[in-house]
């Protein structure tokens, strides 16, 4: 009796896409406006999916309050109203594309949520650009 | 040539989370505000996913009007503007968490829709709390 | 230099529409499914509009954090996960229609927000049924 | 390190559901209002999901600008503000149900996007009627 | 004690923008893709705002079920799954722009709703293009 | 016969709230997380409302393509993927609060759109924080 639950949270952040091993020209060609050295920003919508067995005593797969608290403590409080490149250590040397942000969030939550639960991260950078990790097999 | 279709419906209902085998104190600790003995309520958004083979004569997997009618007759007419705990027999002894509601809906629809079609139920209790049954393998 | 700002909050509640001076039959005729004696419920979306002069020092009309805190303390904490008819004193003798809920919220906020700011309340009972108080002249 | 990305685009089109090998009566019975010989129309929302390996140099699975350009050139420019039955060659002999539109879009994009990337198409005909191709295994 | 209520409904229709007193060339220049002689279409979202005095007996400004029924009988049943130019008499000689559709809807509803209530019509042709009649003073 | 039309556009930008005539401590107290010297960012949704007389020849109040082009040329191309404080001259000495951004947008568009049309600007900084200029009388 495996069920999935989803919790949606959001954070607002600035970022810049840049590969320091490339020339400025190549960075501009590949990343376009997203390479602006002064940064730009987004309202990121984050959806965490957690899959596991139903607990017959509670009727819950997972306490959504607890899931929300974990996301807030380990992601939102560290990413919200921040500059991802400058303020979040994981992106000191990692380009904060939506894909990499989703992977960092997944890695962080994976270490905080019991292994018996599968997790998946979906991140809306805008309404039109979305990423998900890990991909379905 | 397998295709999925989704139909979205909604219902408004009151409910209370409670495990009668526990003390009042434990119920309050586990279920928090959701344990209010006077009930609270939600606008539930229900998405039913149905997967099957494309019928080349119609270009349909399934007649969406028929799918909508089945959901309305067997779910919406029985859940909408109801108190789930008091008015819906399935929850007389089953805690109406989003997870259990999704499972009850799936079981009900499973018996009404031909076996050649797979079905999955996604239920939005709020915009931020969502559940899905069955989970992907 | 008058500007409006809007703050959106939400609460989940149970309610029942009922006029105790009417017969049960008339209540059922007028209020239909909303008259269910066991209650039903909604995810209410509340938008508070506040209009006033721009403060040139802050660039704010009003501190949105302060507006959010006022709404949370005086409305959300008292209405969320409650039965409006049974748990909220204002509706002991007042029918909790969307219109009356909006008026109660407006009256409550009016006494908490400085008179130099005009306020207006918009309340989504569902995505399709919405009310607003006061009406535009 | 497989990641999925999603790109959302939209187009507005007229269509009519009709099987020319059936009688007018049968067409009307099966397709109802959608069989109107004068056509009706929709704002179609199209979500293309692309799954592949993360490129460590860019932090991208795929350049979303390139994905958007491919969708615009091969789908939007050909479908938007068109009558699907009359103006789009693929539907000259194929009933433009949401299912068939999704399959045509998938076939078109499949030939334009490198084979190392899996793609999936989700098409919202209305907020309540959605289709997806291919279905999950 | 004046309150406003809003009811949201929707319809799907085909249309074409065209002024028969102009040359084909001028029509194409002014209306662009919307001039396609084969029509295109939209999911129209219609919001009807009604303003009046609160009835203290019901706590309603207006019975939303009655408002919904009026809109459905006089607008939705006549516009939904139709070609506005060919199937709806009001547009036989009137260009079905969003503005004109909103005015036609307003005129139709104005004759069906008691004069003591003010009404206003907001029509979403797409998520990005919206019209409202009458304009605020 | 006055009608309003609305056009929705969006831009993504970084910003920081700061009053240079205040101490760092006062800035932090008043603006909180929004005072982060490294900036944060948003997906801004911009809705421009334009009111005027219906042109009987076109059935338009205003050509929405032209309105969109004006907004794109004078606002989106200058604000999108920018740091408002550093890249947009209007905010060199003006705090880029949502209120001030809306006023700057209104001033810019006011000089580009014919005086016979009234305009109003609504700006969503997040789904929950919105501002509008000018306020209704």
Tab-separated table of C-alpha atoms in Angstrom, chain D residues 25-95:
chain	number	residue	atom	x	y	z
D	25	UNK	CA	-26.001	10.640	-36.356
D	26	UNK	CA	-23.297	8.394	-34.944
D	27	UNK	CA	-20.794	11.287	-35.015
D	28	UNK	CA	-23.218	13.416	-33.032
D	29	UNK	CA	-23.874	10.646	-30.526
D	30	UNK	CA	-20.196	9.899	-29.940
D	31	UNK	CA	-18.678	13.392	-30.129
D	32	UNK	CA	-21.625	15.512	-28.932
D	33	UNK	CA	-20.997	19.259	-28.993
D	34	UNK	CA	-17.432	18.624	-30.212
D	35	UNK	CA	-18.893	17.466	-33.544
D	36	UNK	CA	-20.244	20.981	-34.394
D	37	UNK	CA	-19.565	21.304	-38.161
D	38	UNK	CA	-18.732	24.989	-37.683
D	39	UNK	CA	-15.906	24.113	-35.259
D	40	UNK	CA	-15.197	25.302	-31.721
D	41	UNK	CA	-11.819	26.045	-30.135
D	42	UNK	CA	-9.412	25.963	-27.248
D	43	UNK	CA	-6.408	27.589	-25.620
D	44	UNK	CA	-4.138	24.564	-25.642
D	45	UNK	CA	-1.375	24.446	-23.020
D	46	UNK	CA	1.492	22.226	-24.108
D	47	UNK	CA	4.126	20.860	-21.723
D	48	UNK	CA	7.101	19.045	-23.238
D	49	UNK	CA	9.145	16.933	-20.835
D	50	UNK	CA	12.689	16.042	-21.835
D	51	UNK	CA	14.853	13.623	-19.855
D	52	UNK	CA	18.574	13.111	-20.175
D	53	UNK	CA	21.973	13.317	-18.562
D	54	UNK	CA	23.155	16.482	-16.901
D	55	UNK	CA	25.932	18.216	-18.838
D	56	UNK	CA	28.479	19.080	-16.113
D	57	UNK	CA	29.913	21.991	-18.110
D	58	UNK	CA	26.631	23.899	-18.406
D	59	UNK	CA	24.628	22.435	-15.536
D	60	UNK	CA	21.873	21.950	-18.128
D	61	UNK	CA	20.162	18.830	-19.402
D	62	UNK	CA	19.181	20.805	-22.464
D	63	UNK	CA	19.235	24.458	-23.418
D	64	UNK	CA	15.663	25.582	-22.617
D	65	UNK	CA	15.939	28.377	-25.183
D	66	UNK	CA	16.739	25.769	-27.846
D	67	UNK	CA	13.880	23.532	-26.660
D	68	UNK	CA	11.487	26.482	-26.770
D	69	UNK	CA	12.688	27.433	-30.269
D	70	UNK	CA	12.153	23.874	-31.554
D	71	UNK	CA	8.632	23.761	-30.121
D	72	UNK	CA	7.813	27.187	-31.547
D	73	UNK	CA	9.162	26.479	-35.014
D	74	UNK	CA	7.679	23.016	-35.467
D	75	UNK	CA	4.486	23.180	-33.402
D	76	UNK	CA	3.373	26.656	-32.326
D	77	UNK	CA	3.981	28.397	-35.664
D	78	UNK	CA	2.040	25.635	-37.432
D	79	UNK	CA	-0.835	25.188	-34.922
D	80	UNK	CA	-1.406	28.621	-33.348
D	81	UNK	CA	-4.438	30.589	-34.560
D	82	UNK	CA	-5.184	27.759	-36.977
D	83	UNK	CA	-8.072	25.433	-37.711
D	84	UNK	CA	-6.488	22.075	-36.941
D	85	UNK	CA	-8.774	20.148	-39.318
D	86	UNK	CA	-8.300	22.475	-42.289
D	87	UNK	CA	-4.916	24.141	-41.837
D	88	UNK	CA	-2.667	21.413	-40.380
D	89	UNK	CA	-1.849	18.613	-42.864
D	90	UNK	CA	-1.464	15.923	-40.171
D	91	UNK	CA	-5.176	16.242	-39.320
D	92	UNK	CA	-6.506	16.112	-42.862
D	93	UNK	CA	-7.327	12.438	-42.253
D	94	UNK	CA	-6.782	12.161	-38.514
D	95	UNK	CA	-9.393	13.189	-35.930
